[in-house]
């Protein structure tokens, strides 16, 4: 089968899928991405062809600010369409295509390959009210925000209309899309490798200061791509202050870059970490900022972690939550819709008000004070991931979807 994968940051959400497809000698897999994609230099993807695209130019900085992302997406779509035309002229016609619909890359796929089934990855549909934008009452949205956010969905809708089927990783993310499109979207999570991500009682992690952590210690972890309010970093830092005050033996390990992936940046290039470190008092010998780690070190960190705190506004669910569950960490998670789809309070974790650092510290106290009583939460968390999010289940669902679409396409051509 000839398979095309389109994702500017390849492999993105298609990591397990791309590896599985490329290992099959009967498949010819081509990935289209930009030159910053981590998959370009990943040895796991040497068996598939990678084609790099670059938008012809950057969006006009003087364009109406509602349309900046739209123009960026159109430029991406044009660049991908050019590559698709070149592939077609070179004799490559895919049997199926899957791609992320959020950056315009799937806008014009059907204009080049009208008979090829296409699957659009539907990550997030923006709303002015009731989701992320107006979640923090301290930062109310303006009428201008409302109009801008509505416009921001234009490319997503155009791309979804052009796809044969959409895929969302969670039921909550799927139901964010307009009701008239939800029947077109399947729920397929990309899956967690529960054979690799698992508890490790003998694991140890050496910190930059030379101290060694192991699973017998009181270790609390917080992990995000970027240290930012969307993932509750400002709340966690205030909780960390309280945890340091209450529990003199607890070690807190924080992963994440000093950047902003989602939401507003601070003025004058200030990072949220530097701002919060001025506002809270923590023990620098027990609160460790490790930036980013290799995947092996990240796995080890989860294995030595006793408690994993996961906070998010109503936004896309992070893999780190499910991987912490698979590692048998006790989860303290925000009582927000994406987390509530996965965590059931007092069954496989503990839920807490996103805005309450004190409640987070209370849960940490409770877990460390009653480790045997709380052990069932961690065990059930792993079992839930093994049952509901294993990578093999995800791959099977994708294989069935590929078969369904390609058979239907062949039937139409006969």
mmCIF file of C-alpha atoms in Angstrom:
data_model
loop_
_atom_site.group_PDB
_atom_site.id
_atom_site.type_symbol
_atom_site.label_atom_id
_atom_site.label_comp_id
_atom_site.label_asym_id
_atom_site.label_seq_id
_atom_site.Cartn_x
_atom_site.Cartn_y
_atom_site.Cartn_z
ATOM 1 C CA UNK A 1 0.000 0.000 0.000
ATOM 2 C CA UNK A 2 1.193 3.530 -0.779
ATOM 3 C CA UNK A 3 0.628 5.745 2.259
ATOM 4 C CA UNK A 4 1.150 9.480 2.593
ATOM 5 C CA UNK A 5 1.538 11.157 6.009
ATOM 6 C CA UNK A 6 1.429 14.961 6.219
ATOM 7 C CA UNK A 7 2.506 16.758 9.386
ATOM 8 C CA UNK A 8 4.775 19.810 9.568
ATOM 9 C CA UNK A 9 6.257 18.485 12.813
ATOM 10 C CA UNK A 10 6.431 14.836 11.733
ATOM 11 C CA UNK A 11 5.851 12.376 13.276
ATOM 12 C CA UNK A 12 3.697 14.389 15.725
ATOM 13 C CA UNK A 13 0.632 12.347 16.640
ATOM 14 C CA UNK A 14 1.546 9.714 14.014
ATOM 15 C CA UNK A 15 4.650 8.377 15.772
ATOM 16 C CA UNK A 16 3.455 4.828 16.476
ATOM 17 C CA UNK A 17 1.404 4.659 13.281
ATOM 18 C CA UNK A 18 4.290 5.750 11.042
ATOM 19 C CA UNK A 19 6.673 3.253 12.651
ATOM 20 C CA UNK A 20 4.212 0.403 12.263
ATOM 21 C CA UNK A 21 3.368 1.239 8.644
ATOM 22 C CA UNK A 22 7.002 1.652 7.608
ATOM 23 C CA UNK A 23 7.994 -1.700 9.129
ATOM 24 C CA UNK A 24 5.650 -3.515 6.727
ATOM 25 C CA UNK A 25 7.657 -4.363 3.577
ATOM 26 C CA UNK A 26 4.436 -4.241 1.571
ATOM 27 C CA UNK A 27 4.031 -0.522 2.271
ATOM 28 C CA UNK A 28 5.595 2.469 0.607
ATOM 29 C CA UNK A 29 5.332 5.331 3.122
ATOM 30 C CA UNK A 30 6.074 8.966 2.310
ATOM 31 C CA UNK A 31 6.042 11.723 4.940
ATOM 32 C CA UNK A 32 5.691 15.411 4.071
ATOM 33 C CA UNK A 33 6.973 17.792 6.755
ATOM 34 C CA UNK A 34 8.954 20.960 7.407
ATOM 35 C CA UNK A 35 12.694 21.082 8.014
ATOM 36 C CA UNK A 36 12.328 21.342 11.806
ATOM 37 C CA UNK A 37 10.446 18.032 12.123
ATOM 38 C CA UNK A 38 12.089 15.764 14.734
ATOM 39 C CA UNK A 39 11.354 12.699 12.615
ATOM 40 C CA UNK A 40 13.810 13.809 9.946
ATOM 41 C CA UNK A 41 16.803 12.642 11.994
ATOM 42 C CA UNK A 42 15.127 9.830 13.903
ATOM 43 C CA UNK A 43 16.606 6.417 13.080
ATOM 44 C CA UNK A 44 13.157 4.880 13.604
ATOM 45 C CA UNK A 45 11.988 6.478 10.365
ATOM 46 C CA UNK A 46 14.813 5.561 8.020
ATOM 47 C CA UNK A 47 12.537 3.107 6.193
ATOM 48 C CA UNK A 48 10.190 5.797 4.929
ATOM 49 C CA UNK A 49 10.777 8.634 2.500
ATOM 50 C CA UNK A 50 10.626 12.189 3.837
ATOM 51 C CA UNK A 51 9.881 15.199 1.665
ATOM 52 C CA UNK A 52 10.392 18.696 3.078
ATOM 53 C CA UNK A 53 8.205 21.647 2.207
ATOM 54 C CA UNK A 54 8.696 25.330 2.954
ATOM 55 C CA UNK A 55 6.067 28.044 2.599
ATOM 56 C CA UNK A 56 7.009 30.500 -0.127
ATOM 57 C CA UNK A 57 6.990 33.394 2.335
ATOM 58 C CA UNK A 58 5.811 34.373 5.784
ATOM 59 C CA UNK A 59 2.365 35.887 6.275
ATOM 60 C CA UNK A 60 2.130 39.614 5.641
ATOM 61 C CA UNK A 61 2.567 41.256 9.058
ATOM 62 C CA UNK A 62 0.142 44.006 7.983
ATOM 63 C CA UNK A 63 -2.692 41.588 7.218
ATOM 64 C CA UNK A 64 -5.810 41.787 9.378
ATOM 65 C CA UNK A 65 -4.888 40.025 12.620
ATOM 66 C CA UNK A 66 -7.880 37.675 12.346
ATOM 67 C CA UNK A 67 -6.371 36.390 9.098
ATOM 68 C CA UNK A 68 -2.707 35.997 10.045
ATOM 69 C CA UNK A 69 -3.098 32.275 10.857
ATOM 70 C CA UNK A 70 -5.361 31.811 7.835
ATOM 71 C CA UNK A 71 -2.743 33.234 5.479
ATOM 72 C CA UNK A 72 -0.039 31.138 7.142
ATOM 73 C CA UNK A 73 -2.174 28.038 6.578
ATOM 74 C CA UNK A 74 -2.856 28.900 2.938
ATOM 75 C CA UNK A 75 0.886 29.320 2.360
ATOM 76 C CA UNK A 76 1.485 25.907 3.940
ATOM 77 C CA UNK A 77 -1.276 24.402 1.839
ATOM 78 C CA UNK A 78 0.145 25.852 -1.370
ATOM 79 C CA UNK A 79 3.621 24.521 -0.607
ATOM 80 C CA UNK A 80 2.259 21.048 0.158
ATOM 81 C CA UNK A 81 0.087 21.121 -2.990
ATOM 82 C CA UNK A 82 3.213 21.840 -5.060
ATOM 83 C CA UNK A 83 4.940 18.791 -3.558
ATOM 84 C CA UNK A 84 1.854 16.656 -4.096
ATOM 85 C CA UNK A 85 1.789 17.653 -7.763
ATOM 86 C CA UNK A 86 5.489 16.749 -8.084
ATOM 87 C CA UNK A 87 4.887 13.360 -6.458
ATOM 88 C CA UNK A 88 1.996 12.748 -8.842
ATOM 89 C CA UNK A 89 4.114 13.644 -11.856
ATOM 90 C CA UNK A 90 6.820 11.284 -10.582
ATOM 91 C CA UNK A 91 4.309 8.420 -10.542
ATOM 92 C CA UNK A 92 3.434 8.296 -6.838
ATOM 93 C CA UNK A 93 -0.306 8.147 -6.237
ATOM 94 C CA UNK A 94 -1.094 7.273 -2.616
ATOM 95 C CA UNK A 95 -3.727 4.696 -1.728
ATOM 96 C CA UNK A 96 -4.507 6.699 1.398
ATOM 97 C CA UNK A 97 -3.387 9.897 3.120
ATOM 98 C CA UNK A 98 -3.492 11.007 6.743
ATOM 99 C CA UNK A 99 -2.575 14.473 7.927
ATOM 100 C CA UNK A 100 -3.126 17.114 10.602
ATOM 101 C CA UNK A 101 -5.767 19.655 9.564
ATOM 102 C CA UNK A 102 -4.681 22.473 11.875
ATOM 103 C CA UNK A 103 -1.966 24.145 9.770
ATOM 104 C CA UNK A 104 -3.446 24.151 6.264
ATOM 105 C CA UNK A 105 -1.396 21.237 4.979
ATOM 106 C CA UNK A 106 -4.495 19.229 4.045
ATOM 107 C CA UNK A 107 -6.359 22.130 2.424
ATOM 108 C CA UNK A 108 -5.656 21.207 -1.189
ATOM 109 C CA UNK A 109 -4.931 17.489 -1.018
ATOM 110 C CA UNK A 110 -8.147 16.549 -2.827
ATOM 111 C CA UNK A 111 -7.404 19.076 -5.557
ATOM 112 C CA UNK A 112 -4.346 17.010 -6.476
ATOM 113 C CA UNK A 113 -5.568 13.503 -5.578
ATOM 114 C CA UNK A 114 -9.376 13.650 -5.769
ATOM 115 C CA UNK A 115 -9.791 9.847 -5.723
ATOM 116 C CA UNK A 116 -7.469 9.111 -2.788
ATOM 117 C CA UNK A 117 -9.166 8.688 0.624
ATOM 118 C CA UNK A 118 -7.921 11.179 3.175
ATOM 119 C CA UNK A 119 -8.038 11.185 6.979
ATOM 120 C CA UNK A 120 -7.785 14.484 8.835
ATOM 121 C CA UNK A 121 -6.419 14.567 12.368
ATOM 122 C CA UNK A 122 -8.843 16.792 14.303
ATOM 123 C CA UNK A 123 -6.951 18.025 17.341
ATOM 124 C CA UNK A 124 -8.882 21.077 18.520
ATOM 125 C CA UNK A 125 -11.796 23.283 17.526
ATOM 126 C CA UNK A 126 -11.618 26.714 19.135
ATOM 127 C CA UNK A 127 -14.449 28.296 21.128
ATOM 128 C CA UNK A 128 -14.690 31.761 22.603
ATOM 129 C CA UNK A 129 -16.730 30.523 25.552
ATOM 130 C CA UNK A 130 -16.842 27.380 27.646
ATOM 131 C CA UNK A 131 -13.445 25.920 26.762
ATOM 132 C CA UNK A 132 -9.941 27.399 27.099
ATOM 133 C CA UNK A 133 -10.295 31.041 26.044
ATOM 134 C CA UNK A 134 -12.515 32.225 28.894
ATOM 135 C CA UNK A 135 -11.437 29.632 31.478
ATOM 136 C CA UNK A 136 -9.463 32.008 33.697
ATOM 137 C CA UNK A 137 -11.853 34.630 35.160
ATOM 138 C CA UNK A 138 -8.892 36.937 35.784
ATOM 139 C CA UNK A 139 -8.360 37.169 32.020
ATOM 140 C CA UNK A 140 -11.793 37.726 30.424
ATOM 141 C CA UNK A 141 -11.993 37.681 26.654
ATOM 142 C CA UNK A 142 -12.953 40.763 24.671
ATOM 143 C CA UNK A 143 -15.515 41.048 21.841
ATOM 144 C CA UNK A 144 -12.550 41.223 19.480
ATOM 145 C CA UNK A 145 -11.258 37.895 20.864
ATOM 146 C CA UNK A 146 -14.650 36.345 20.216
ATOM 147 C CA UNK A 147 -14.587 37.303 16.531
ATOM 148 C CA UNK A 148 -10.915 36.367 16.123
ATOM 149 C CA UNK A 149 -11.473 32.908 17.607
ATOM 150 C CA UNK A 150 -14.426 32.214 15.306
ATOM 151 C CA UNK A 151 -12.285 33.162 12.310
ATOM 152 C CA UNK A 152 -9.444 30.957 13.554
ATOM 153 C CA UNK A 153 -11.524 27.848 12.783
ATOM 154 C CA UNK A 154 -11.848 28.680 9.077
ATOM 155 C CA UNK A 155 -8.945 26.518 7.899
ATOM 156 C CA UNK A 156 -9.942 23.636 10.165
ATOM 157 C CA UNK A 157 -13.467 23.627 8.745
ATOM 158 C CA UNK A 158 -12.312 23.871 5.127
ATOM 159 C CA UNK A 159 -9.875 21.016 5.686
ATOM 160 C CA UNK A 160 -12.424 18.866 7.498
ATOM 161 C CA UNK A 161 -14.929 19.314 4.663
ATOM 162 C CA UNK A 162 -12.267 18.160 2.192
ATOM 163 C CA UNK A 163 -11.384 15.000 4.172
ATOM 164 C CA UNK A 164 -13.233 11.708 3.915
ATOM 165 C CA UNK A 165 -12.961 11.007 7.652
ATOM 166 C CA UNK A 166 -11.684 12.867 10.690
ATOM 167 C CA UNK A 167 -9.949 11.393 13.730
ATOM 168 C CA UNK A 168 -9.814 12.875 17.245
ATOM 169 C CA UNK A 169 -7.823 11.382 20.139
ATOM 170 C CA UNK A 170 -10.502 11.827 22.822
ATOM 171 C CA UNK A 171 -14.277 12.022 22.968
ATOM 172 C CA UNK A 172 -14.087 15.481 24.539
ATOM 173 C CA UNK A 173 -11.951 16.838 21.697
ATOM 174 C CA UNK A 174 -14.344 15.339 19.151
ATOM 175 C CA UNK A 175 -17.418 16.961 20.720
ATOM 176 C CA UNK A 176 -15.815 20.408 20.418
ATOM 177 C CA UNK A 177 -16.437 20.284 16.661
ATOM 178 C CA UNK A 178 -19.785 21.521 15.304
ATOM 179 C CA UNK A 179 -22.492 18.919 15.809
ATOM 180 C CA UNK A 180 -23.105 18.568 12.079
ATOM 181 C CA UNK A 181 -19.494 17.349 11.611
ATOM 182 C CA UNK A 182 -19.149 15.048 14.611
ATOM 183 C CA UNK A 183 -20.531 11.991 12.790
ATOM 184 C CA UNK A 184 -17.612 12.349 10.377
ATOM 185 C CA UNK A 185 -15.011 12.137 13.167
ATOM 186 C CA UNK A 186 -13.868 8.847 14.734
ATOM 187 C CA UNK A 187 -12.220 8.686 18.157
ATOM 188 C CA UNK A 188 -8.835 6.964 17.887
ATOM 189 C CA UNK A 189 -6.178 7.818 20.436
ATOM 190 C CA UNK A 190 -2.619 7.457 19.158
ATOM 191 C CA UNK A 191 -1.919 4.969 21.933
ATOM 192 C CA UNK A 192 0.567 4.438 24.746
ATOM 193 C CA UNK A 193 3.342 1.839 24.546
ATOM 194 C CA UNK A 194 2.529 0.154 27.859
ATOM 195 C CA UNK A 195 5.263 -2.462 27.343
ATOM 196 C CA UNK A 196 7.892 0.282 27.377
ATOM 197 C CA UNK A 197 6.175 2.755 29.708
ATOM 198 C CA UNK A 198 5.792 0.717 32.867
ATOM 199 C CA UNK A 199 6.676 0.759 36.591
ATOM 200 C CA UNK A 200 10.290 0.127 37.537
ATOM 201 C CA UNK A 201 10.899 -0.541 41.230
ATOM 202 C CA UNK A 202 14.681 -0.490 40.895
ATOM 203 C CA UNK A 203 14.889 2.671 38.811
ATOM 204 C CA UNK A 204 17.159 5.537 39.851
ATOM 205 C CA UNK A 205 17.668 9.003 38.400
ATOM 206 C CA UNK A 206 20.724 11.139 39.058
ATOM 207 C CA UNK A 207 19.968 14.847 39.241
ATOM 208 C CA UNK A 208 22.327 17.546 37.935
ATOM 209 C CA UNK A 209 23.368 18.300 41.542
ATOM 210 C CA UNK A 210 24.467 14.681 42.002
ATOM 211 C CA UNK A 211 21.577 13.573 44.201
ATOM 212 C CA UNK A 212 19.986 10.276 43.256
ATOM 213 C CA UNK A 213 16.230 9.725 43.258
ATOM 214 C CA UNK A 214 14.544 6.339 43.560
ATOM 215 C CA UNK A 215 10.990 5.086 43.998
ATOM 216 C CA UNK A 216 11.320 4.747 47.774
ATOM 217 C CA UNK A 217 11.553 8.533 48.105
ATOM 218 C CA UNK A 218 8.861 11.222 48.130
ATOM 219 C CA UNK A 219 9.068 12.457 44.542
ATOM 220 C CA UNK A 220 6.517 14.757 42.901
ATOM 221 C CA UNK A 221 6.693 15.397 39.162
ATOM 222 C CA UNK A 222 5.245 18.085 36.919
ATOM 223 C CA UNK A 223 5.748 17.772 33.153
ATOM 224 C CA UNK A 224 4.750 20.055 30.288
ATOM 225 C CA UNK A 225 6.184 20.940 26.892
ATOM 226 C CA UNK A 226 6.445 24.555 28.046
ATOM 227 C CA UNK A 227 6.198 26.069 31.512
ATOM 228 C CA UNK A 228 3.068 28.155 30.950
ATOM 229 C CA UNK A 229 -0.370 28.924 32.420
ATOM 230 C CA UNK A 230 -2.250 26.733 29.891
ATOM 231 C CA UNK A 231 -0.729 23.748 31.678
ATOM 232 C CA UNK A 232 -1.172 25.299 35.121
ATOM 233 C CA UNK A 233 2.498 26.054 35.779
ATOM 234 C CA UNK A 234 1.648 29.183 37.774
ATOM 235 C CA UNK A 235 -0.706 27.152 39.965
ATOM 236 C CA UNK A 236 1.778 24.324 40.411
ATOM 237 C CA UNK A 237 4.545 26.687 41.523
ATOM 238 C CA UNK A 238 2.329 28.018 44.307
ATOM 239 C CA UNK A 239 1.513 24.426 45.248
ATOM 240 C CA UNK A 240 5.242 23.636 45.233
ATOM 241 C CA UNK A 241 5.815 26.456 47.711
ATOM 242 C CA UNK A 242 3.270 24.895 50.061
ATOM 243 C CA UNK A 243 4.625 21.366 49.538
ATOM 244 C CA UNK A 244 8.142 22.561 50.383
ATOM 245 C CA UNK A 245 6.836 24.181 53.564
ATOM 246 C CA UNK A 246 4.892 21.133 54.703
ATOM 247 C CA UNK A 247 7.102 18.234 53.596
ATOM 248 C CA UNK A 248 10.826 18.646 54.217
ATOM 249 C CA UNK A 249 11.751 15.351 52.514
ATOM 250 C CA UNK A 250 9.822 15.772 49.277
ATOM 251 C CA UNK A 251 11.711 16.252 46.028
ATOM 252 C CA UNK A 252 9.908 18.099 43.206
ATOM 253 C CA UNK A 253 11.051 17.581 39.621
ATOM 254 C CA UNK A 254 9.788 19.884 36.861
ATOM 255 C CA UNK A 255 10.213 19.192 33.144
ATOM 256 C CA UNK A 256 9.481 21.768 30.482
ATOM 257 C CA UNK A 257 11.046 24.487 28.385
ATOM 258 C CA UNK A 258 11.092 28.187 29.206
ATOM 259 C CA UNK A 259 8.804 28.913 26.302
ATOM 260 C CA UNK A 260 5.116 29.335 25.488
ATOM 261 C CA UNK A 261 3.407 26.720 23.341
ATOM 262 C CA UNK A 262 -0.146 27.909 24.009
ATOM 263 C CA UNK A 263 -1.526 31.226 25.177
ATOM 264 C CA UNK A 264 -0.008 34.646 25.704
ATOM 265 C CA UNK A 265 3.654 35.450 26.263
ATOM 266 C CA UNK A 266 4.887 37.806 28.953
ATOM 267 C CA UNK A 267 6.230 41.268 28.036
ATOM 268 C CA UNK A 268 9.911 41.869 27.427
ATOM 269 C CA UNK A 269 10.646 38.192 26.694
ATOM 270 C CA UNK A 270 10.278 37.246 30.360
ATOM 271 C CA UNK A 271 9.646 33.577 31.088
ATOM 272 C CA UNK A 272 6.911 32.320 33.393
ATOM 273 C CA UNK A 273 9.550 30.488 35.417
ATOM 274 C CA UNK A 274 11.480 33.675 36.204
ATOM 275 C CA UNK A 275 8.259 35.486 37.053
ATOM 276 C CA UNK A 276 7.039 32.737 39.397
ATOM 277 C CA UNK A 277 10.408 32.358 41.083
ATOM 278 C CA UNK A 278 10.102 36.007 42.157
ATOM 279 C CA UNK A 279 6.620 35.384 43.544
ATOM 280 C CA UNK A 280 7.036 32.136 45.495
ATOM 281 C CA UNK A 281 9.491 30.807 48.055
ATOM 282 C CA UNK A 282 10.734 27.307 47.315
ATOM 283 C CA UNK A 283 13.682 25.216 48.431
ATOM 284 C CA UNK A 284 16.070 25.284 45.441
ATOM 285 C CA UNK A 285 17.782 22.147 46.769
ATOM 286 C CA UNK A 286 14.520 20.211 46.465
ATOM 287 C CA UNK A 287 12.809 21.785 43.445
ATOM 288 C CA UNK A 288 14.637 20.727 40.294
ATOM 289 C CA UNK A 289 14.104 22.245 36.842
ATOM 290 C CA UNK A 290 15.447 19.725 34.329
ATOM 291 C CA UNK A 291 14.295 21.340 31.079
ATOM 292 C CA UNK A 292 13.933 18.485 28.588
ATOM 293 C CA UNK A 293 15.250 14.949 28.981
ATOM 294 C CA UNK A 294 15.972 12.102 26.627
ATOM 295 C CA UNK A 295 13.038 9.737 26.305
ATOM 296 C CA UNK A 296 14.854 7.083 28.342
ATOM 297 C CA UNK A 297 15.549 9.543 31.165
ATOM 298 C CA UNK A 298 11.948 10.752 30.992
ATOM 299 C CA UNK A 299 10.725 7.166 31.426
ATOM 300 C CA UNK A 300 13.043 6.722 34.398
ATOM 301 C CA UNK A 301 11.772 9.920 35.980
ATOM 302 C CA UNK A 302 8.204 8.623 35.811
ATOM 303 C CA UNK A 303 9.341 5.335 37.350
ATOM 304 C CA UNK A 304 10.876 7.081 40.385
ATOM 305 C CA UNK A 305 7.948 9.492 40.724
ATOM 306 C CA UNK A 306 5.441 8.858 43.509
ATOM 307 C CA UNK A 307 2.951 11.567 42.514
ATOM 308 C CA UNK A 308 2.407 13.181 39.154
ATOM 309 C CA UNK A 309 0.570 16.517 39.103
ATOM 310 C CA UNK A 310 -1.152 17.210 35.797
ATOM 311 C CA UNK A 311 -2.941 20.517 35.325
ATOM 312 C CA UNK A 312 -4.502 21.878 32.172
ATOM 313 C CA UNK A 313 -7.144 24.351 31.119
ATOM 314 C CA UNK A 314 -9.823 22.750 28.904
ATOM 315 C CA UNK A 315 -7.476 21.986 26.030
ATOM 316 C CA UNK A 316 -5.855 18.992 24.326
ATOM 317 C CA UNK A 317 -4.853 16.105 26.596
ATOM 318 C CA UNK A 318 -1.102 15.529 27.022
ATOM 319 C CA UNK A 319 0.555 12.152 26.487
ATOM 320 C CA UNK A 320 2.458 12.723 29.739
ATOM 321 C CA UNK A 321 -0.695 12.149 31.808
ATOM 322 C CA UNK A 322 -1.349 8.734 30.282
ATOM 323 C CA UNK A 323 2.347 7.814 30.449
ATOM 324 C CA UNK A 324 2.476 8.773 34.136
ATOM 325 C CA UNK A 325 -0.584 6.586 34.702
ATOM 326 C CA UNK A 326 1.092 3.706 32.844
ATOM 327 C CA UNK A 327 4.125 4.152 35.124
ATOM 328 C CA UNK A 328 1.888 3.758 38.211
ATOM 329 C CA UNK A 329 2.274 7.284 39.509
ATOM 330 C CA UNK A 330 -0.563 8.510 41.713
ATOM 331 C CA UNK A 331 -2.205 11.235 39.648
ATOM 332 C CA UNK A 332 -3.334 14.576 41.030
ATOM 333 C CA UNK A 333 -5.151 16.101 38.075
ATOM 334 C CA UNK A 334 -7.176 19.216 37.417
ATOM 335 C CA UNK A 335 -10.946 18.728 37.387
ATOM 336 C CA UNK A 336 -11.198 19.955 33.795
ATOM 337 C CA UNK A 337 -13.011 18.098 30.978
ATOM 338 C CA UNK A 338 -10.027 16.546 29.155
ATOM 339 C CA UNK A 339 -8.664 15.158 32.443
ATOM 340 C CA UNK A 340 -12.067 14.028 33.683
ATOM 341 C CA UNK A 341 -12.407 11.824 30.605
ATOM 342 C CA UNK A 342 -9.446 9.819 31.908
ATOM 343 C CA UNK A 343 -9.297 10.300 35.698
ATOM 344 C CA UNK A 344 -12.113 9.210 38.008
ATOM 345 C CA UNK A 345 -11.752 10.772 41.457
ATOM 346 C CA UNK A 346 -10.754 8.276 44.156
ATOM 347 C CA UNK A 347 -10.779 5.423 41.626
ATOM 348 C CA UNK A 348 -7.678 5.890 39.467
ATOM 349 C CA UNK A 349 -6.440 9.253 40.724
ATOM 350 C CA UNK A 350 -7.447 12.412 42.525
ATOM 351 C CA UNK A 351 -9.071 15.452 40.935
ATOM 352 C CA UNK A 352 -8.567 18.983 42.173
ATOM 353 C CA UNK A 353 -9.770 22.489 41.382
ATOM 354 C CA UNK A 354 -7.350 23.849 38.763
ATOM 355 C CA UNK A 355 -7.067 27.152 40.638
ATOM 356 C CA UNK A 356 -6.338 25.717 44.121
ATOM 357 C CA UNK A 357 -2.648 25.282 45.013
ATOM 358 C CA UNK A 358 -3.673 24.475 48.586
ATOM 359 C CA UNK A 359 -5.870 21.569 47.487
ATOM 360 C CA UNK A 360 -3.011 20.212 45.386
ATOM 361 C CA UNK A 361 -0.746 20.322 48.440
ATOM 362 C CA UNK A 362 -3.493 18.701 50.520
ATOM 363 C CA UNK A 363 -3.688 15.781 48.079
ATOM 364 C CA UNK A 364 0.094 15.403 48.090
ATOM 365 C CA UNK A 365 -0.018 15.286 51.910
ATOM 366 C CA UNK A 366 -2.802 12.712 51.848
ATOM 367 C CA UNK A 367 -0.988 10.434 49.400
ATOM 368 C CA UNK A 368 2.324 10.500 51.253
ATOM 369 C CA UNK A 369 0.601 10.060 54.622
ATOM 370 C CA UNK A 370 -1.266 6.949 53.442
ATOM 371 C CA UNK A 371 0.897 5.297 50.750
ATOM 372 C CA UNK A 372 -0.642 1.826 51.093
ATOM 373 C CA UNK A 373 -4.192 3.145 51.001
ATOM 374 C CA UNK A 374 -3.412 5.208 47.917
ATOM 375 C CA UNK A 375 -1.522 2.471 46.053
ATOM 376 C CA UNK A 376 -4.725 1.200 44.448
ATOM 377 C CA UNK A 377 -5.109 4.523 42.611
ATOM 378 C CA UNK A 378 -1.781 4.036 40.850
ATOM 379 C CA UNK A 379 -2.475 0.384 40.050
ATOM 380 C CA UNK A 380 -5.905 1.161 38.638
ATOM 381 C CA UNK A 381 -4.471 4.045 36.618
ATOM 382 C CA UNK A 382 -2.039 1.726 34.856
ATOM 383 C CA UNK A 383 -4.731 -0.888 34.297
ATOM 384 C CA UNK A 384 -6.999 1.714 32.701
ATOM 385 C CA UNK A 385 -4.274 2.734 30.259
ATOM 386 C CA UNK A 386 -3.489 -0.917 29.470
ATOM 387 C CA UNK A 387 -7.191 -1.572 28.844
ATOM 388 C CA UNK A 388 -8.193 1.597 26.987
ATOM 389 C CA UNK A 389 -5.101 3.212 25.436
ATOM 390 C CA UNK A 390 -2.629 0.493 24.362
ATOM 391 C CA UNK A 391 -0.758 1.301 21.185
ATOM 392 C CA UNK A 392 -1.731 -2.010 19.555
ATOM 393 C CA UNK A 393 -5.396 -1.121 19.935
ATOM 394 C CA UNK A 394 -4.769 2.214 18.224
ATOM 395 C CA UNK A 395 -2.901 0.541 15.370
ATOM 396 C CA UNK A 396 -5.705 -1.990 14.913
ATOM 397 C CA UNK A 397 -8.278 0.803 14.752
ATOM 398 C CA UNK A 398 -6.230 2.631 12.139
ATOM 399 C CA UNK A 399 -5.756 -0.555 10.095
ATOM 400 C CA UNK A 400 -9.516 -1.134 10.062
ATOM 401 C CA UNK A 401 -10.119 2.484 9.036
ATOM 402 C CA UNK A 402 -7.515 2.262 6.257
ATOM 403 C CA UNK A 403 -9.099 -0.955 4.965
ATOM 404 C CA UNK A 404 -12.587 0.544 5.098
ATOM 405 C CA UNK A 405 -11.597 3.652 3.164
ATOM 406 C CA UNK A 406 -9.397 1.970 0.559
ATOM 407 C CA UNK A 407 -11.991 -0.736 -0.156
ATOM 408 C CA UNK A 408 -14.696 1.899 -0.505
ATOM 409 C CA UNK A 409 -12.461 3.914 -2.821
ATOM 410 C CA UNK A 410 -11.738 0.889 -5.033
ATOM 411 C CA UNK A 411 -15.464 0.166 -5.178
ATOM 412 C CA UNK A 412 -16.176 3.666 -6.430
ATOM 413 C CA UNK A 413 -13.557 3.362 -9.172
ATOM 414 C CA UNK A 414 -14.862 0.014 -10.492
#
